[in-house]
CSV table of N, CA and C in Angstrom, one decimal:
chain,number,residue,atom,x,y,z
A,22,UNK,N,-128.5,-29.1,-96.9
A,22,UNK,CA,-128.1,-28.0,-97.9
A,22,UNK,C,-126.8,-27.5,-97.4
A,23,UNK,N,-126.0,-26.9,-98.6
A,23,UNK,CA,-124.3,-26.6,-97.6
A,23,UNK,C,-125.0,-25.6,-97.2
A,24,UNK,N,-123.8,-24.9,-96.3
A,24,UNK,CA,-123.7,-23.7,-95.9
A,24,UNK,C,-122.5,-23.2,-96.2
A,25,UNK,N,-122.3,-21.6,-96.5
A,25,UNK,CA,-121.6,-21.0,-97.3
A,25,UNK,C,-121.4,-19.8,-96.0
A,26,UNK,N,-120.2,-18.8,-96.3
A,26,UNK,CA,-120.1,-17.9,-95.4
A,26,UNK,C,-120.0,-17.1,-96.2
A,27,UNK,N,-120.3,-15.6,-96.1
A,27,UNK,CA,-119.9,-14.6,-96.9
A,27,UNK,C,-119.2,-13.1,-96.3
A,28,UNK,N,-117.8,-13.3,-96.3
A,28,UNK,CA,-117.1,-12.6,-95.4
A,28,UNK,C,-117.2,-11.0,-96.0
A,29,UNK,N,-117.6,-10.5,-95.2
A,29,UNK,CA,-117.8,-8.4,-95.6
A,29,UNK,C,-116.6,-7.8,-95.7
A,30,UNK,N,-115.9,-7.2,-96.7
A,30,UNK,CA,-114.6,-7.1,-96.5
A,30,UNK,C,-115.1,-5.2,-96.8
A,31,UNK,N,-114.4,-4.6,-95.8
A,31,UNK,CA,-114.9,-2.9,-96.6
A,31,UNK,C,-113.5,-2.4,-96.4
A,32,UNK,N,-113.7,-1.5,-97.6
A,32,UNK,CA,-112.5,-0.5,-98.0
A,32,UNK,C,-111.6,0.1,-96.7
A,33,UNK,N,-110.5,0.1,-96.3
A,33,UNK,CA,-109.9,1.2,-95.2
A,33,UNK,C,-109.7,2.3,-95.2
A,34,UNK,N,-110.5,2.9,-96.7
A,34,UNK,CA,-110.4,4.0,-97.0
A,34,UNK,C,-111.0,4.2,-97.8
A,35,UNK,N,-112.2,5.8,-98.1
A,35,UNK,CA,-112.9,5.4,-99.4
A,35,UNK,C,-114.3,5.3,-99.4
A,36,UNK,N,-114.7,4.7,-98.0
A,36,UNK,CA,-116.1,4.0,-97.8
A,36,UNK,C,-117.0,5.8,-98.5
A,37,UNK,N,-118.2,4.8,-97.8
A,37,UNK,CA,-119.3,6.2,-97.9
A,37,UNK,C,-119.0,7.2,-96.8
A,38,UNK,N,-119.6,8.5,-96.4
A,38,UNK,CA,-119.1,9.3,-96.0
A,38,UNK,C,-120.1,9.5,-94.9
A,39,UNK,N,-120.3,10.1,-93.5
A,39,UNK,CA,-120.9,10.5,-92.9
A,39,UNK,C,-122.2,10.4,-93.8
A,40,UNK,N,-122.7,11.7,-94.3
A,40,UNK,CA,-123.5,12.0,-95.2
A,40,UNK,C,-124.4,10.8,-95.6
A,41,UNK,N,-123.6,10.0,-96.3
A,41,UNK,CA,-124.1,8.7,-97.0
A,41,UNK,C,-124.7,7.5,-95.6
A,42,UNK,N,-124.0,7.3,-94.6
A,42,UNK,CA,-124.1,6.3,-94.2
A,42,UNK,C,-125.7,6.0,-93.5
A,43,UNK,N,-126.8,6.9,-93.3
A,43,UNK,CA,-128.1,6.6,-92.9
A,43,UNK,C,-128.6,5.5,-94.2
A,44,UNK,N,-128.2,6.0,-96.1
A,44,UNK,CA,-128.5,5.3,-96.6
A,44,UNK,C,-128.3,3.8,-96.9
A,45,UNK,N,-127.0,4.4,-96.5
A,45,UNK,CA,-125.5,2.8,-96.6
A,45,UNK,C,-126.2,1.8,-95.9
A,46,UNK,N,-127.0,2.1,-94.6
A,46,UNK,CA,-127.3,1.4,-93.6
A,46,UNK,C,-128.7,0.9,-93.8
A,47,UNK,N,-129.9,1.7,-94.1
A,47,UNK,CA,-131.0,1.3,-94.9
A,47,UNK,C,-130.7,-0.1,-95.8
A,48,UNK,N,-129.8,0.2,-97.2
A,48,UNK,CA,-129.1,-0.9,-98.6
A,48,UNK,C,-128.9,-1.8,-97.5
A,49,UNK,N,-127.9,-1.9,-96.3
A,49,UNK,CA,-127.7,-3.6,-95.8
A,49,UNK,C,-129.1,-3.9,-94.8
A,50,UNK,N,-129.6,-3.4,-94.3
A,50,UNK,CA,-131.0,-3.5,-93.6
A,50,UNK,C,-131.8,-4.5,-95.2
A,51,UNK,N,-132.0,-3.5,-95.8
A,51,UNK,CA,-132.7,-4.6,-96.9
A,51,UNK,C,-132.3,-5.7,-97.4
A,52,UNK,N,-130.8,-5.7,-97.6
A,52,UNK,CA,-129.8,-6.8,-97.8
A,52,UNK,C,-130.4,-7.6,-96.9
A,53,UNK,N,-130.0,-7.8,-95.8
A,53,UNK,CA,-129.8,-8.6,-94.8
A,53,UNK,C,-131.2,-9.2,-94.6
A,54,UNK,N,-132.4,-8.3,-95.1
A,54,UNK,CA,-134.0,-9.0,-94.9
A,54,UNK,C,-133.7,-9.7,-96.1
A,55,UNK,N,-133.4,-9.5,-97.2
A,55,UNK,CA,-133.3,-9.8,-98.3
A,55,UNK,C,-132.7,-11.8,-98.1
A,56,UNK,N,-132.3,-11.7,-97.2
A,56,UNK,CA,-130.7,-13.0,-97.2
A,56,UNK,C,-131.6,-14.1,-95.8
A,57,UNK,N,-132.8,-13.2,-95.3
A,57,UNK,CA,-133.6,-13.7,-94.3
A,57,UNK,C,-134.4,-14.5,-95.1
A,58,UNK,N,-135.0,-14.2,-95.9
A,58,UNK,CA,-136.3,-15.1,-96.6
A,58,UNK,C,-135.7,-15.7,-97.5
A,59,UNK,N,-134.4,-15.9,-98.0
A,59,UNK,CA,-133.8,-16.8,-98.7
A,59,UNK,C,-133.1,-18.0,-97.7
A,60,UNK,N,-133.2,-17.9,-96.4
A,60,UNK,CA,-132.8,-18.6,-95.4
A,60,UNK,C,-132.9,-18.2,-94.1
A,61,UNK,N,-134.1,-18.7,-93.6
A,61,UNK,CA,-134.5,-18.3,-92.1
A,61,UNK,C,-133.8,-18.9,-91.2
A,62,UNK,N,-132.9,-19.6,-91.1
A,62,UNK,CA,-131.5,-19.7,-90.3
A,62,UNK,C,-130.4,-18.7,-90.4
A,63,UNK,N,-130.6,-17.9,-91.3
A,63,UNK,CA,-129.4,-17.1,-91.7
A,63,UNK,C,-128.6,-16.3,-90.5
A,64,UNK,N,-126.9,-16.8,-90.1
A,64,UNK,CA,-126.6,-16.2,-88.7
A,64,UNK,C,-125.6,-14.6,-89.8
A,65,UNK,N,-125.5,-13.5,-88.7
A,65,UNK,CA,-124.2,-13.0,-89.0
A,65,UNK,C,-124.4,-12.0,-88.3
A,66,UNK,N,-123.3,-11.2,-88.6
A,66,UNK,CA,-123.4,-9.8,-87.5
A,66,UNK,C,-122.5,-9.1,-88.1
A,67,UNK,N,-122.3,-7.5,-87.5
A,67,UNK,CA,-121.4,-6.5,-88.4
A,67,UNK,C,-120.4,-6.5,-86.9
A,68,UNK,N,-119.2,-6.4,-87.3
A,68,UNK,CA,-117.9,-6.6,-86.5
A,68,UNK,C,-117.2,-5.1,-86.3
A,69,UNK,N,-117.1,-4.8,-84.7
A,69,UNK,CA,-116.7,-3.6,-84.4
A,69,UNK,C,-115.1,-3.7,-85.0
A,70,UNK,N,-115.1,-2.3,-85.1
A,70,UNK,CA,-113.4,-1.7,-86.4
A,70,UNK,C,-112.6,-2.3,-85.5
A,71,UNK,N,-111.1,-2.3,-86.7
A,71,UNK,CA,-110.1,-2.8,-86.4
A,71,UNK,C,-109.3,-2.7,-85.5
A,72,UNK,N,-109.5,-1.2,-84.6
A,72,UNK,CA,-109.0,-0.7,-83.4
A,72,UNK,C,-109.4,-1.6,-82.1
A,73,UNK,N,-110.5,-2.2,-82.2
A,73,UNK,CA,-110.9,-3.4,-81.5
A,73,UNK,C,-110.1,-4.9,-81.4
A,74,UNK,N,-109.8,-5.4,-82.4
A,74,UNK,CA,-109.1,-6.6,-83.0
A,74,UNK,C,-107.9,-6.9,-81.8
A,75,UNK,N,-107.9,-8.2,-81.7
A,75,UNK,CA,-106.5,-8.4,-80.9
A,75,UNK,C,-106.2,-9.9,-81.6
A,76,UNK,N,-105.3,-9.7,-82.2
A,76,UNK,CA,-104.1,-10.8,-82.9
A,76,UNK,C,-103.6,-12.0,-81.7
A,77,UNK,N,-103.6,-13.5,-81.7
A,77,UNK,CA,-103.4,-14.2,-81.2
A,77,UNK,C,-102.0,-15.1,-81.8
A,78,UNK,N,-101.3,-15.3,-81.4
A,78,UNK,CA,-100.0,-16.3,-82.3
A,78,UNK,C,-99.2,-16.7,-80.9
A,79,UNK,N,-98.7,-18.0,-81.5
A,79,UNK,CA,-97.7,-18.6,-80.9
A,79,UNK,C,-96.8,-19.1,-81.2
A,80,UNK,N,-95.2,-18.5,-81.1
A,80,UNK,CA,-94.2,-19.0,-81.7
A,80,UNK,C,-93.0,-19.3,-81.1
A,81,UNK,N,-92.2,-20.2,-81.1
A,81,UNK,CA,-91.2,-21.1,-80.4
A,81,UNK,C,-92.1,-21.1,-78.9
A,82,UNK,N,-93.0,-21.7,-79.2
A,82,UNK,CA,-93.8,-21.2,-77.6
A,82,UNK,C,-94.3,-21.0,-76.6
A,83,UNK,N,-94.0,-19.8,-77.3
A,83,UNK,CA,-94.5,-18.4,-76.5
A,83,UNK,C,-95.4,-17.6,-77.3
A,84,UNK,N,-96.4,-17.4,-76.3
A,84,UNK,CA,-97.7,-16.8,-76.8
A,84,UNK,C,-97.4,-14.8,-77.2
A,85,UNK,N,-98.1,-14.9,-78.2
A,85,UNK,CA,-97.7,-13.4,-78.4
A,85,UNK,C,-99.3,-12.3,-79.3
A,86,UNK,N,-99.4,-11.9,-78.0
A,86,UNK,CA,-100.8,-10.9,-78.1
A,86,UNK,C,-100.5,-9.5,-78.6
A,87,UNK,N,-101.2,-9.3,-80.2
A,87,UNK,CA,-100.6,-8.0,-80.7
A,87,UNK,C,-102.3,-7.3,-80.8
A,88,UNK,N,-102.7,-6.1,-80.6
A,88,UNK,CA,-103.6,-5.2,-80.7
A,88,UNK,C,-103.6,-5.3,-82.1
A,89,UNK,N,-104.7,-5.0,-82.9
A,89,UNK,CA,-104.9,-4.8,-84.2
A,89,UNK,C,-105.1,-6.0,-85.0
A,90,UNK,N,-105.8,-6.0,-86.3
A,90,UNK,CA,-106.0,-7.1,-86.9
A,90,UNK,C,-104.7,-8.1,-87.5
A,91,UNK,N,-104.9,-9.2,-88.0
A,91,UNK,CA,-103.9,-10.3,-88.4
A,91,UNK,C,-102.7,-9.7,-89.4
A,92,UNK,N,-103.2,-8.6,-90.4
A,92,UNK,CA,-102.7,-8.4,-91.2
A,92,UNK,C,-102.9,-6.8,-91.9
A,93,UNK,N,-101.8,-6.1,-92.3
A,93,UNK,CA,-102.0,-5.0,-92.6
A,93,UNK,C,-102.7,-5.1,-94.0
A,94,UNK,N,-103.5,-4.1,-94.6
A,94,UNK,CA,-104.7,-4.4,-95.8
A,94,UNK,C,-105.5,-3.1,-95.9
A,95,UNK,N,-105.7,-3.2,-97.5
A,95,UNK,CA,-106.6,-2.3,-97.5
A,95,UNK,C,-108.1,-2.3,-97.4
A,96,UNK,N,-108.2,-3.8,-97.5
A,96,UNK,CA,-109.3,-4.0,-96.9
A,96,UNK,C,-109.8,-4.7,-95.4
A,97,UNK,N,-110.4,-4.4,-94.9
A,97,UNK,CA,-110.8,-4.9,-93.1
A,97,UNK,C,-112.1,-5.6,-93.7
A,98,UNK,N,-111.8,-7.0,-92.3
A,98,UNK,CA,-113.2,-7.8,-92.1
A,98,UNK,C,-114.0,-6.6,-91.4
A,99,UNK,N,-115.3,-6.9,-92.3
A,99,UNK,CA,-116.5,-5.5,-91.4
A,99,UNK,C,-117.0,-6.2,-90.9
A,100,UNK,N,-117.6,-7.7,-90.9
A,100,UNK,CA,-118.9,-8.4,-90.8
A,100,UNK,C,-118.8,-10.1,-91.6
A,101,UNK,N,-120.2,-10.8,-91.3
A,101,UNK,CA,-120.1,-12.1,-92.2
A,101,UNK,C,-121.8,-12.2,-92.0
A,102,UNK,N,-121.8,-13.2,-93.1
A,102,UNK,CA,-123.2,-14.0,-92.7
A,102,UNK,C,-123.2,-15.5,-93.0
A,103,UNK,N,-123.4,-16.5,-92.6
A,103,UNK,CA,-123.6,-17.4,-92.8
A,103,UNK,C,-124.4,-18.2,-93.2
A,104,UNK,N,-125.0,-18.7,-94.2
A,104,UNK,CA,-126.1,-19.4,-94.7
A,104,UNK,C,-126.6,-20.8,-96.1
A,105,UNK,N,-127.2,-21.0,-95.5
A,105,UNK,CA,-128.1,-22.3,-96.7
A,105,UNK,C,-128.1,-21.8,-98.1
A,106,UNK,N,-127.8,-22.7,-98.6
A,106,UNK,CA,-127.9,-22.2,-100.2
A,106,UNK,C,-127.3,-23.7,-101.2
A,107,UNK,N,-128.2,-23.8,-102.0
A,107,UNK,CA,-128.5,-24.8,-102.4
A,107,UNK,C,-127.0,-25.2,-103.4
A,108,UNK,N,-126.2,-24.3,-103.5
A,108,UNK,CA,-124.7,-24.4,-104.3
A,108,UNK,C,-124.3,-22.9,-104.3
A,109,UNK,N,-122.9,-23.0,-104.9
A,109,UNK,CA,-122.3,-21.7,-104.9
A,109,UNK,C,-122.7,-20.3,-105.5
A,110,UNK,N,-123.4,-21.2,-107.1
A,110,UNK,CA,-124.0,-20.0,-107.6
A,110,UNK,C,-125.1,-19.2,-107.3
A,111,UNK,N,-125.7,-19.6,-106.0
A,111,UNK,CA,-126.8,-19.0,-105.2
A,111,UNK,C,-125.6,-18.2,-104.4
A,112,UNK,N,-124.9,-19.1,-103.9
A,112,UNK,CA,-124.2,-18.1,-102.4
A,112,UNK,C,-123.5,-16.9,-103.5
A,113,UNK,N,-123.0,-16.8,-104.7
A,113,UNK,CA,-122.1,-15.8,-105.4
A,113,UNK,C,-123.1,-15.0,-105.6
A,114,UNK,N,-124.4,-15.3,-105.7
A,114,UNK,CA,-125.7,-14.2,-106.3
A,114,UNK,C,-126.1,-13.5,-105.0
A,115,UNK,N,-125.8,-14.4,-104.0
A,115,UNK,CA,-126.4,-13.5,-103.3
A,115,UNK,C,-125.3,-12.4,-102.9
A,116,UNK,N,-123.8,-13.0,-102.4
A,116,UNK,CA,-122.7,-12.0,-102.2
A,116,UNK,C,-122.4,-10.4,-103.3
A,117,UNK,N,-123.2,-10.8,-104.9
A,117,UNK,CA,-123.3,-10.0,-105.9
A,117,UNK,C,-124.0,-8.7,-105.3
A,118,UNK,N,-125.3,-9.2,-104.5
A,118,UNK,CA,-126.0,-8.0,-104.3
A,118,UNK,C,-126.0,-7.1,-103.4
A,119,UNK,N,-124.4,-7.7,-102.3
A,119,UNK,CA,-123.9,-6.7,-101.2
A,119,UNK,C,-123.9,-5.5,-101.4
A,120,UNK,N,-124.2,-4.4,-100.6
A,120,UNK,CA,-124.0,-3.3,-100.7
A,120,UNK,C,-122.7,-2.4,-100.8
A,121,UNK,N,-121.8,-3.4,-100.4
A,121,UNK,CA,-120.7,-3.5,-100.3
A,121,UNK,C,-119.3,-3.0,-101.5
A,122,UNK,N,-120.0,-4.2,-102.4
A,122,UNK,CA,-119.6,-4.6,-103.5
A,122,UNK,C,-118.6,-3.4,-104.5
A,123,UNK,N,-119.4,-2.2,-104.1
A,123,UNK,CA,-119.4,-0.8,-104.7
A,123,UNK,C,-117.8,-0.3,-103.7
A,124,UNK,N,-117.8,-0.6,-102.7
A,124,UNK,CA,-116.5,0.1,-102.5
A,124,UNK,C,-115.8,-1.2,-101.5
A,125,UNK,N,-116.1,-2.4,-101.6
A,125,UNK,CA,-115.1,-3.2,-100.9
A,125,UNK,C,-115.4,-4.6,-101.9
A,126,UNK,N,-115.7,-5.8,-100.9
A,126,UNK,CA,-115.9,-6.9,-101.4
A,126,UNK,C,-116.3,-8.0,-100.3
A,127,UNK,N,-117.0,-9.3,-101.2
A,127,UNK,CA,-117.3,-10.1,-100.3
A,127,UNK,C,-116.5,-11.5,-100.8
A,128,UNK,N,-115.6,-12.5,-99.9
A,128,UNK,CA,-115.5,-13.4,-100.1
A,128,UNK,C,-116.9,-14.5,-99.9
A,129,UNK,N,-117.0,-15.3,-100.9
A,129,UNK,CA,-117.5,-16.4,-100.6
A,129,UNK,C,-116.6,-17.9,-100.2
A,130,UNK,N,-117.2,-18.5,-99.0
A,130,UNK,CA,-116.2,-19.6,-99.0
A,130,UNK,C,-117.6,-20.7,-98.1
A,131,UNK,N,-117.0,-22.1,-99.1
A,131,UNK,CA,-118.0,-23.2,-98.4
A,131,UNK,C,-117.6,-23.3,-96.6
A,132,UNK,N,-118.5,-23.5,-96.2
A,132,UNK,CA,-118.2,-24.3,-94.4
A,132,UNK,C,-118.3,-25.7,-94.8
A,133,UNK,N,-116.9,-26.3,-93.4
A,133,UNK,CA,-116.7,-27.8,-93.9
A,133,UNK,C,-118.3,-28.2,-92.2
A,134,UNK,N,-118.5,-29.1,-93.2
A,134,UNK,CA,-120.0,-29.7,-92.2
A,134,UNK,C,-119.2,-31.1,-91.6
A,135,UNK,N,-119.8,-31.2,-90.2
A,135,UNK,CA,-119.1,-32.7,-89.6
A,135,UNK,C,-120.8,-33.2,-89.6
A,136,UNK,N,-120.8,-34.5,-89.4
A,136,UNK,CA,-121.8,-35.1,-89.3
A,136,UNK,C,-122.0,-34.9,-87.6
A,137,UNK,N,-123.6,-35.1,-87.5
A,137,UNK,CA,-123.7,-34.9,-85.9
A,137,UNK,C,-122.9,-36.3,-85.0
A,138,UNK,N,-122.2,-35.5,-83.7
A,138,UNK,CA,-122.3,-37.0,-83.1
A,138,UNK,C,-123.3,-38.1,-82.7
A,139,UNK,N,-122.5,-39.4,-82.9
A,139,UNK,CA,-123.6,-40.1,-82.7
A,139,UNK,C,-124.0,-40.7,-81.0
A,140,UNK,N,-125.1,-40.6,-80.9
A,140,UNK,CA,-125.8,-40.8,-79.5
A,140,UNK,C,-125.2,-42.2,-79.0
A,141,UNK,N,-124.4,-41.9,-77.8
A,141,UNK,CA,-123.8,-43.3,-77.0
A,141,UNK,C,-125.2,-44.1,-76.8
A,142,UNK,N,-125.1,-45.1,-76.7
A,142,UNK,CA,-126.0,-46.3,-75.8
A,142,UNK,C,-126.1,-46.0,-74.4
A,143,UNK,N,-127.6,-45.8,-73.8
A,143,UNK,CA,-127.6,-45.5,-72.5
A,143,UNK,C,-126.5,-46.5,-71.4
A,144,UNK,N,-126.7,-47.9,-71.8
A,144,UNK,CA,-125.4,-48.5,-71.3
A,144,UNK,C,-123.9,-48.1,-70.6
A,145,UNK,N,-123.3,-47.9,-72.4
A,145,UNK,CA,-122.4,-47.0,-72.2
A,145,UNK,C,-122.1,-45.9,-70.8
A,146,UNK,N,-123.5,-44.9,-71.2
A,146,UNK,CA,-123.2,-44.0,-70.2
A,146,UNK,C,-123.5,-44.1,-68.8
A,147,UNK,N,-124.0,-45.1,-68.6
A,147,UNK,CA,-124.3,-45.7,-67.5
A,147,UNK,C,-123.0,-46.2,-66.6
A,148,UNK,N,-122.2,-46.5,-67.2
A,148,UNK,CA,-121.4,-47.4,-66.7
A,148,UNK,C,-121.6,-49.2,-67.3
A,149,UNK,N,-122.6,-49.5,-67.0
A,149,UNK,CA,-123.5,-50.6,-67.3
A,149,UNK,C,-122.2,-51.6,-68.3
C-alpha cells in the first residue's frame, strides 16, 4: 500500500489562543486516534517551534549553519504523520479532517518506496 506524508503546516500568527489550546489539543488527540485505526503503523510527531530549527546549506563549499527555519513564511512546519492509504483520495480525506485546517494547512505528498535490499548469498558474505 503507498505511503503518503501529511506535513502540519500552522499559522505564524493567528493560531488558537491560550484559552483554546486544552481543546485544540483534545481535536488532534482524536485526530491522531482517528489516523491510528485507519493505519496501525501510522509514524509522526509534533515538531518543537521554529526557534529550535537550525538551517543546513553548503555553498562554494563551505558549510553554512543559520539558526531558524529554511525559509521565512507565514506558515511553520508544526508536525507530520506518515501513513498507508490505499491512494490519494484517502490520504486528502484524511488531511481534510486536520484540526488544523481551520487556521493553517496540511500538505499531502506521496513517499518514494525503494524495494527492500536483496539478501547477499551466504557465499558471498563469507568470502567463499
Amino acid at each position: 500500500m503507498p505511503k503518503y506524508m501529511l506535513l502540519i503546516y500552522a499559522a505564524a500568527e493567528g493560531g488558537p489562543s491560550a484559552e483554546e489550546m486544552p481543546a485544540e489539543h483534545e481535536k488532534w488527540m482524536d485526530y491522531t486516534q482517528s489516523l491510528r485505526e485507519a493505519d496501525p503503523g501510522l509514524a509522526g510527531d509534533q515538531l518543537h517551534g521554529v526557534e529550535t530549527a537550525t538551517t543546513v546549506r553548503v555553498a562554494d563549499g563551505e558549510t553554512q549553519i543559520t539558526d531558524g527555519p529554511f525559509a521565512v513564511t507565514k506558515e511553520l512546519l508544526a508536525g507530520f504523520y506518515v501513513m498507508d492509504c490505499p491512494d490519494l483520495d484517502a490520504a486528502l480525506g484524511h488531511a481534510a479532517r486536520a484540526p488544523i485546517v481551520v487556521h493553517g494547512s496540511v500538505e499531502v505528498r506521496p513517499v518514494v518506496t525503494y524495494p527492500a535490499a536483496q539478501p547477499q548469498p551466504e557465499e558471498a558474505l563469507s568470502g567463499a
